[in-house]
Coordinates of C-alpha atoms and ligand atoms in Angstrom, one line a residue:
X10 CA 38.0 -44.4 120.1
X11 CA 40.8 -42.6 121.3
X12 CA 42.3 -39.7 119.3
X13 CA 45.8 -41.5 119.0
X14 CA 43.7 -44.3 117.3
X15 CA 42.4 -42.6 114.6
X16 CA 44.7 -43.9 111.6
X17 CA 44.6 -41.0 109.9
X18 CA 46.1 -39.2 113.2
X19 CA 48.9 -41.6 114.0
X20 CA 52.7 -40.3 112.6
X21 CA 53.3 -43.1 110.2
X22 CA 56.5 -43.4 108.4
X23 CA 56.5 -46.9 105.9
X24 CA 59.6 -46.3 103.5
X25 CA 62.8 -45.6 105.4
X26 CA 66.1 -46.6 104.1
X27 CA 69.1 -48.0 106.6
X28 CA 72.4 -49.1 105.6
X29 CA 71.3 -52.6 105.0
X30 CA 70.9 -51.0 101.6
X31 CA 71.8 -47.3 100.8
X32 CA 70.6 -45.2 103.8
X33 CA 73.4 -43.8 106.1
X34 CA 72.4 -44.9 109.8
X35 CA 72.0 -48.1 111.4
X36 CA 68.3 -49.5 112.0
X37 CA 68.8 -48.4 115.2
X38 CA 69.7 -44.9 114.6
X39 CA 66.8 -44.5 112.7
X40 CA 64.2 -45.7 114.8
X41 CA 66.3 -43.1 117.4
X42 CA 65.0 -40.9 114.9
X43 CA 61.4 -42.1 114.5
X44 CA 60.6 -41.9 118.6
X45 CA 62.6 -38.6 118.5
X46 CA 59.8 -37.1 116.0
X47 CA 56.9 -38.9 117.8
X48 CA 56.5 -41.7 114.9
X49 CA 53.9 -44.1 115.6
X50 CA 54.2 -46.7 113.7
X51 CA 57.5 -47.4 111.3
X52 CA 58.6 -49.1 108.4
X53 CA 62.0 -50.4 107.2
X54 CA 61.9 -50.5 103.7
X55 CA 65.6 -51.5 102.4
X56 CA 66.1 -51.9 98.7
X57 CA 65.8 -55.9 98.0
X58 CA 66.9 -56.5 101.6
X59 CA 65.4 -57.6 104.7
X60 CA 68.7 -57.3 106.7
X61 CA 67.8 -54.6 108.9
X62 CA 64.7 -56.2 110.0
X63 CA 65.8 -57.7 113.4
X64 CA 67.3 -54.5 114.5
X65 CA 64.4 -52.1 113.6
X66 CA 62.2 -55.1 115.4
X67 CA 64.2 -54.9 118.7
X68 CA 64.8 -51.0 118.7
X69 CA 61.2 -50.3 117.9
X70 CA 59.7 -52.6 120.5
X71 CA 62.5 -50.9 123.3
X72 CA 60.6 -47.5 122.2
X73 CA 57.1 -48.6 122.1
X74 CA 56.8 -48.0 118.2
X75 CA 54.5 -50.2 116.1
X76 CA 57.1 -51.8 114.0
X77 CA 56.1 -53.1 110.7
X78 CA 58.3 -55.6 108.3
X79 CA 58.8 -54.2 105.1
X80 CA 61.2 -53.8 101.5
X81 CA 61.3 -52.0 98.4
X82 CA 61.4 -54.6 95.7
X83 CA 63.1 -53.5 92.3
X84 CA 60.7 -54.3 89.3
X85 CA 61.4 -53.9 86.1
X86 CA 57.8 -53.4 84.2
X87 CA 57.5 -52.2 80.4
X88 CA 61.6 -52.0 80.4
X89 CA 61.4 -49.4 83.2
X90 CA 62.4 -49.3 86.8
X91 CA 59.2 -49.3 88.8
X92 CA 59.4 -50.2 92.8
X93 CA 57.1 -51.9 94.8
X94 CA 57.1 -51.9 98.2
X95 CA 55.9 -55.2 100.3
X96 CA 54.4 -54.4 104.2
X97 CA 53.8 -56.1 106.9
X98 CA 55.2 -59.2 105.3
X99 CA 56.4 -62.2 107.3
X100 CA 60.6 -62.3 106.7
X101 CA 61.0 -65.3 107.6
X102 CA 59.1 -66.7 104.7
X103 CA 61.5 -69.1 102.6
X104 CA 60.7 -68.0 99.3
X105 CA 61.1 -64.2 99.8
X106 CA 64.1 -64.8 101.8
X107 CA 65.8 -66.5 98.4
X108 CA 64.1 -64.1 95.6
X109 CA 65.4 -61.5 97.3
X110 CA 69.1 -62.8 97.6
X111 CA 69.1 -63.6 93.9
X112 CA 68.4 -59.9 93.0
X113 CA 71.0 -58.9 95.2
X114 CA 73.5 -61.7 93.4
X115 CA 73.4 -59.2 90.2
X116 CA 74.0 -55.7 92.1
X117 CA 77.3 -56.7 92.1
X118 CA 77.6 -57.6 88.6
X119 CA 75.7 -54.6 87.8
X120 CA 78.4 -52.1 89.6
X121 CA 81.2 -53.9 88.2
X122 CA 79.8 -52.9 85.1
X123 CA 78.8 -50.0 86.2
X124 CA 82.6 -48.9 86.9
X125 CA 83.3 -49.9 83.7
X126 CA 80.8 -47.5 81.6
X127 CA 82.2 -44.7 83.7
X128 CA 85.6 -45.5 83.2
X129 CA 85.1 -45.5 79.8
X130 CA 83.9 -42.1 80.0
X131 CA 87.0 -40.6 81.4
X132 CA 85.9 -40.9 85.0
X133 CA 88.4 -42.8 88.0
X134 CA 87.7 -45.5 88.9
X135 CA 84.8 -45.4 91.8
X136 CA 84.2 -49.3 92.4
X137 CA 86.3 -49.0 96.3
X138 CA 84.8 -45.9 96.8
X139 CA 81.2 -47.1 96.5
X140 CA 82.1 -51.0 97.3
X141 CA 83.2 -49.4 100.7
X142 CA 80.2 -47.5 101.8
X143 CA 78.0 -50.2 100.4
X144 CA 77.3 -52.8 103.4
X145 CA 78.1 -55.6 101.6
X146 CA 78.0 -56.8 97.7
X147 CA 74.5 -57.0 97.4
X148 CA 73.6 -53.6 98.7
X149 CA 75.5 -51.8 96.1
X150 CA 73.7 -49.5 93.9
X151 CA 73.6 -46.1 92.3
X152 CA 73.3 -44.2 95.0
X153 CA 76.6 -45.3 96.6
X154 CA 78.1 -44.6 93.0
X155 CA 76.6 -41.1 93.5
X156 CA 77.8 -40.6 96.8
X157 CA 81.5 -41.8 95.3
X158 CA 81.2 -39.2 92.1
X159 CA 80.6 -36.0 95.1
X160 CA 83.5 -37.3 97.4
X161 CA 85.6 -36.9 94.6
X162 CA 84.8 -33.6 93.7
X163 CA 83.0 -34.7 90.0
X164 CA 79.6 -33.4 90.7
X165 CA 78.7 -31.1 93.6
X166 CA 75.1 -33.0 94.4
X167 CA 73.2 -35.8 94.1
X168 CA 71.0 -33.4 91.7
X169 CA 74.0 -33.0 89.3
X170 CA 74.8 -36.8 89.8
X171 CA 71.7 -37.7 88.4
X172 CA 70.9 -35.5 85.4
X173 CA 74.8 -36.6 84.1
X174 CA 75.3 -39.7 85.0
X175 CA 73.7 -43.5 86.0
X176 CA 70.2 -42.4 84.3
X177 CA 69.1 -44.2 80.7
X178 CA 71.7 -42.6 78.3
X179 CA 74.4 -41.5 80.6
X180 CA 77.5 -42.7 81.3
X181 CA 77.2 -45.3 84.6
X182 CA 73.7 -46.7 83.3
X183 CA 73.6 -49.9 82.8
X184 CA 70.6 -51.9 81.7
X185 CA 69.5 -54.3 84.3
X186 CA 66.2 -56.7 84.7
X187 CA 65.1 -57.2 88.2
X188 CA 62.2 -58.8 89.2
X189 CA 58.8 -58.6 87.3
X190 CA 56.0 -56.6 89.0
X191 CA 53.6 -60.1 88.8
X192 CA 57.0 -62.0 90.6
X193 CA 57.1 -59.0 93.2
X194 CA 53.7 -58.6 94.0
X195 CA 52.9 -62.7 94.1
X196 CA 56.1 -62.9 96.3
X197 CA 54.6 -60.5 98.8
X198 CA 51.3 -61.9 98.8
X199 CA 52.5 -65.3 99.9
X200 CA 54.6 -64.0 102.3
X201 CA 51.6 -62.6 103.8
X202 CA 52.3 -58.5 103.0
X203 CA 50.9 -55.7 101.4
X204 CA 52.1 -54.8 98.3
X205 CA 52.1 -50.7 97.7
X206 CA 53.6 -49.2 94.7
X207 CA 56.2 -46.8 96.0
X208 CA 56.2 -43.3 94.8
X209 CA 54.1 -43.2 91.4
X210 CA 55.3 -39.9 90.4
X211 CA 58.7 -40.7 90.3
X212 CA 58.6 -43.0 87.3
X213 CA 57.6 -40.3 84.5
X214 CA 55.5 -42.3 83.0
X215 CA 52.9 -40.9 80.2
X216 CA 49.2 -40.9 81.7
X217 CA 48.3 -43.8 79.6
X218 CA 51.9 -45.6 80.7
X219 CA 50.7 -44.8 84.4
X220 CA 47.2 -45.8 84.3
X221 CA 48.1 -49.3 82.5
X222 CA 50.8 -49.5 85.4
X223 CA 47.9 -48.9 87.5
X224 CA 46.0 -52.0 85.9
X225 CA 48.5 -54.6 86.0
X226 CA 49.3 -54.0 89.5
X227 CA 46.1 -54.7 90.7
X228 CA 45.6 -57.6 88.4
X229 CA 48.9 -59.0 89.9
X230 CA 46.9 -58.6 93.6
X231 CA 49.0 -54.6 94.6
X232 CA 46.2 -53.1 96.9
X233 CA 47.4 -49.9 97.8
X234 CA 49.9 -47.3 96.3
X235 CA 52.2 -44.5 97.9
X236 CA 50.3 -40.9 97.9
X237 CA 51.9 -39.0 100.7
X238 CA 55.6 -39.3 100.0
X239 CA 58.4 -37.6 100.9
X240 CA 59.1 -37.5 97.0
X241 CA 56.0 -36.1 95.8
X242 CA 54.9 -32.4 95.6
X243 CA 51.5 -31.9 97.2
X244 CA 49.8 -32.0 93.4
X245 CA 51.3 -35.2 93.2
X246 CA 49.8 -35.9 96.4
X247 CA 46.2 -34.6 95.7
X248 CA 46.7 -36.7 92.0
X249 CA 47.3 -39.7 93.7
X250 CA 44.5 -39.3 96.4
X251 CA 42.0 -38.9 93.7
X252 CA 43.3 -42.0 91.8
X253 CA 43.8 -44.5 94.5
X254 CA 39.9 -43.6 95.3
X255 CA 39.1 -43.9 91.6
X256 CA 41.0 -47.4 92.0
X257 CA 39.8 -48.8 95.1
X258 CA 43.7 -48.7 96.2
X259 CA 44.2 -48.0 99.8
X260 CA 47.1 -45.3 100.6
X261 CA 50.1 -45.0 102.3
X262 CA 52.6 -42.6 103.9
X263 CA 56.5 -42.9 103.8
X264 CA 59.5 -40.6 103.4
X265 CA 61.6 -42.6 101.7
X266 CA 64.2 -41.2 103.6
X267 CA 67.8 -42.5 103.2
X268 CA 70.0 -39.7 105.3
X269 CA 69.7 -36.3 106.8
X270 CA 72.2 -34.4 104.3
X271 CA 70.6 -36.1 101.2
X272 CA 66.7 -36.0 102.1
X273 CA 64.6 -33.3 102.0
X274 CA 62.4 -35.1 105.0
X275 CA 63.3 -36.4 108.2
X276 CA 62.3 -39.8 109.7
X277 CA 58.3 -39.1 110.4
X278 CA 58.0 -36.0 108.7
X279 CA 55.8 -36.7 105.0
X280 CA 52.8 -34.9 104.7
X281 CA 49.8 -36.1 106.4
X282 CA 47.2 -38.1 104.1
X283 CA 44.3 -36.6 102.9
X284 CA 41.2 -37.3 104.7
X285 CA 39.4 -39.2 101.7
X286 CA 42.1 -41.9 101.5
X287 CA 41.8 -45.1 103.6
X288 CA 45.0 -46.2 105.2
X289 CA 46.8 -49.1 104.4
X290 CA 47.9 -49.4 108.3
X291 CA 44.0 -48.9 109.4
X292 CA 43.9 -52.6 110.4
X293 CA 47.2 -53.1 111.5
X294 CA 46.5 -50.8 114.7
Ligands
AMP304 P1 69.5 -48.6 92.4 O1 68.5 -49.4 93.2 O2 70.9 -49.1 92.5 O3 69.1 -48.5 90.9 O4 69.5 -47.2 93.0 C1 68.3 -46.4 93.1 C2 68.5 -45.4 94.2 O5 69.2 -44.3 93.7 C3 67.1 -44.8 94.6 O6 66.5 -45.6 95.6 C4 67.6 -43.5 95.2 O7 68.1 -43.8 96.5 C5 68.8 -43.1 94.3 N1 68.4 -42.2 93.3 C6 67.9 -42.4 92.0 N2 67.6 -41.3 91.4 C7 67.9 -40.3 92.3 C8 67.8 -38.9 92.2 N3 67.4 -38.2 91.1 N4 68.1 -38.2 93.3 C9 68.6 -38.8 94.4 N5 68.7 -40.1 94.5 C10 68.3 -40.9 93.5
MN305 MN1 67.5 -45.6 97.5
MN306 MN1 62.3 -46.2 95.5
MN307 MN1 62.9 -46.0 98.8

């Protein structure tokens, strides 16, 4: 086998945010990105959104990358926000293609709202502001609300934005109930994908929260779960090694990266996975 073959080798990047949701490039500046940092194989993961697909598809294959279909699916699981990411899933498919536009029917209800908790909390109205760096209604989320809250000089980062604001018991949160993880994980199934849960440490959930987490998943037919990510610490990444081998979940590799001021990791650039994990993209090569 050549070297480049071994998956464990290959630069693999499978969570990558565009402006189809709330990334700052295009798909095609980001896969720019990817063959400028020798990326192998790439993923577009948008927030309930496959509307970046076509472009990652043609810019990768112009570039020679391994291009693989993907999204972050919101969940909400035990009243908490859990995301679930689906990979190498057919887009086309009818029934993904119509879940995923009713969850992005809300996002605009939910920023309305949104606008209206921090409002009433003494803050300008943001709902242009965000509205106008969001691509269209159903992209809008928090982090474009974030991005509104620096520009005007509220907070100075996306740090401060989050430990004052649009988090359970702050002003700008706003309860909302996306899909369940059984409805996520079928819906990626049928459409012939993978599903991984995206960045387990992220969710700060108790040990017994995270391991029941664990269970359900892979009742619902999740097969593999985010270990090296761009969001987790490298004892994150070494706790998640040993418990997708304790679980029989294969691993993957992703940044999560949404622009170059805001994250910590470029396009390409999470750590490597350990050798004892088995790559969800082995037989995708
Ligand atoms: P939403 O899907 O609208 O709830 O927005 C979630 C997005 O907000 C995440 O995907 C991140 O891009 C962003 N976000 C949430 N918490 C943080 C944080 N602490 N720091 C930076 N970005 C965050
Ligand atoms: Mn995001
Ligand atoms: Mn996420
Ligand atoms: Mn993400």
């Amino acid at each position: 086998m050549k070297k480049e073959m071994i998956p464990h080798d290959l630069n693999v990047d499978l969570h990558v945010h565009s402006n189809a949701s709330d990334g700052q490039l295009s798909p095609t500046e980001l896969v720019y990105r990817a063959h400028k940092n020798n990326v192998d194989i790439f993923s577009l993961t948008d927030h309930d959104s496959i509307n970046g697909l076509n472009e990652a598809l043609d810019c990768c294959s112009e570039k020679k990358i391994q291009f693989i279909p993907g999204v972050e699916i919101s969940v909400t699981w035990s009243k908490k926000t859990i995301h679930i990411l689906g990979l190498n899933l057919d887009f086309f498919n009818s029934q993904l293609n119509f879940a995923l536009s009713s969850i992005q029917n809300t996002r605009y209800e939910r920023a309305k709202a949104m606008d209206e908790s921090l409002k009433k909390h003494g803050l300008p109205s943001l709902f242009d502001d965000a509205f106008g760096n969001a691509g269209s209604k159903g992209q809008i989320g928090r982090l474009h609300f974030a991005r509104a809250i620096i520009s005007k000089k509220i907070c100075a980062s996306l740090q401060e934005v989050f430990q004052n604001y649009l988090v359970p018991g702050k002003p700008g949160f706003i309860e909302h109930t996306w899909l369940s993880l059984s409805e996520s994980v079928k819906l990626i199934n049928n459409a012939g994908g993978v599903a991984v849960l995206a960045h387990p440490a992220r969710y700060r959930l108790s040990e017994i929260e995270l391991s029941a987490l664990i269970d359900d998943f892979r009742f619902f037919g999740g097969v593999a779960i985010e270990v090296a990510s761009g969001c987790h610490n490298n004892f994150e990444i070494k706790k998640f090694q040993k418990i997708a081998n304790e679980h029989n979940l294969l691993a993957s590799r992703g940044t999560d990266f949404h622009c170059p001021d805001e994250s910590r990791l470029d396009v390409g650039q999470a750590p490597y996975l350990p050798d004892s994990c088995s790559p969800v993209w082995a037989s995708w090569i």
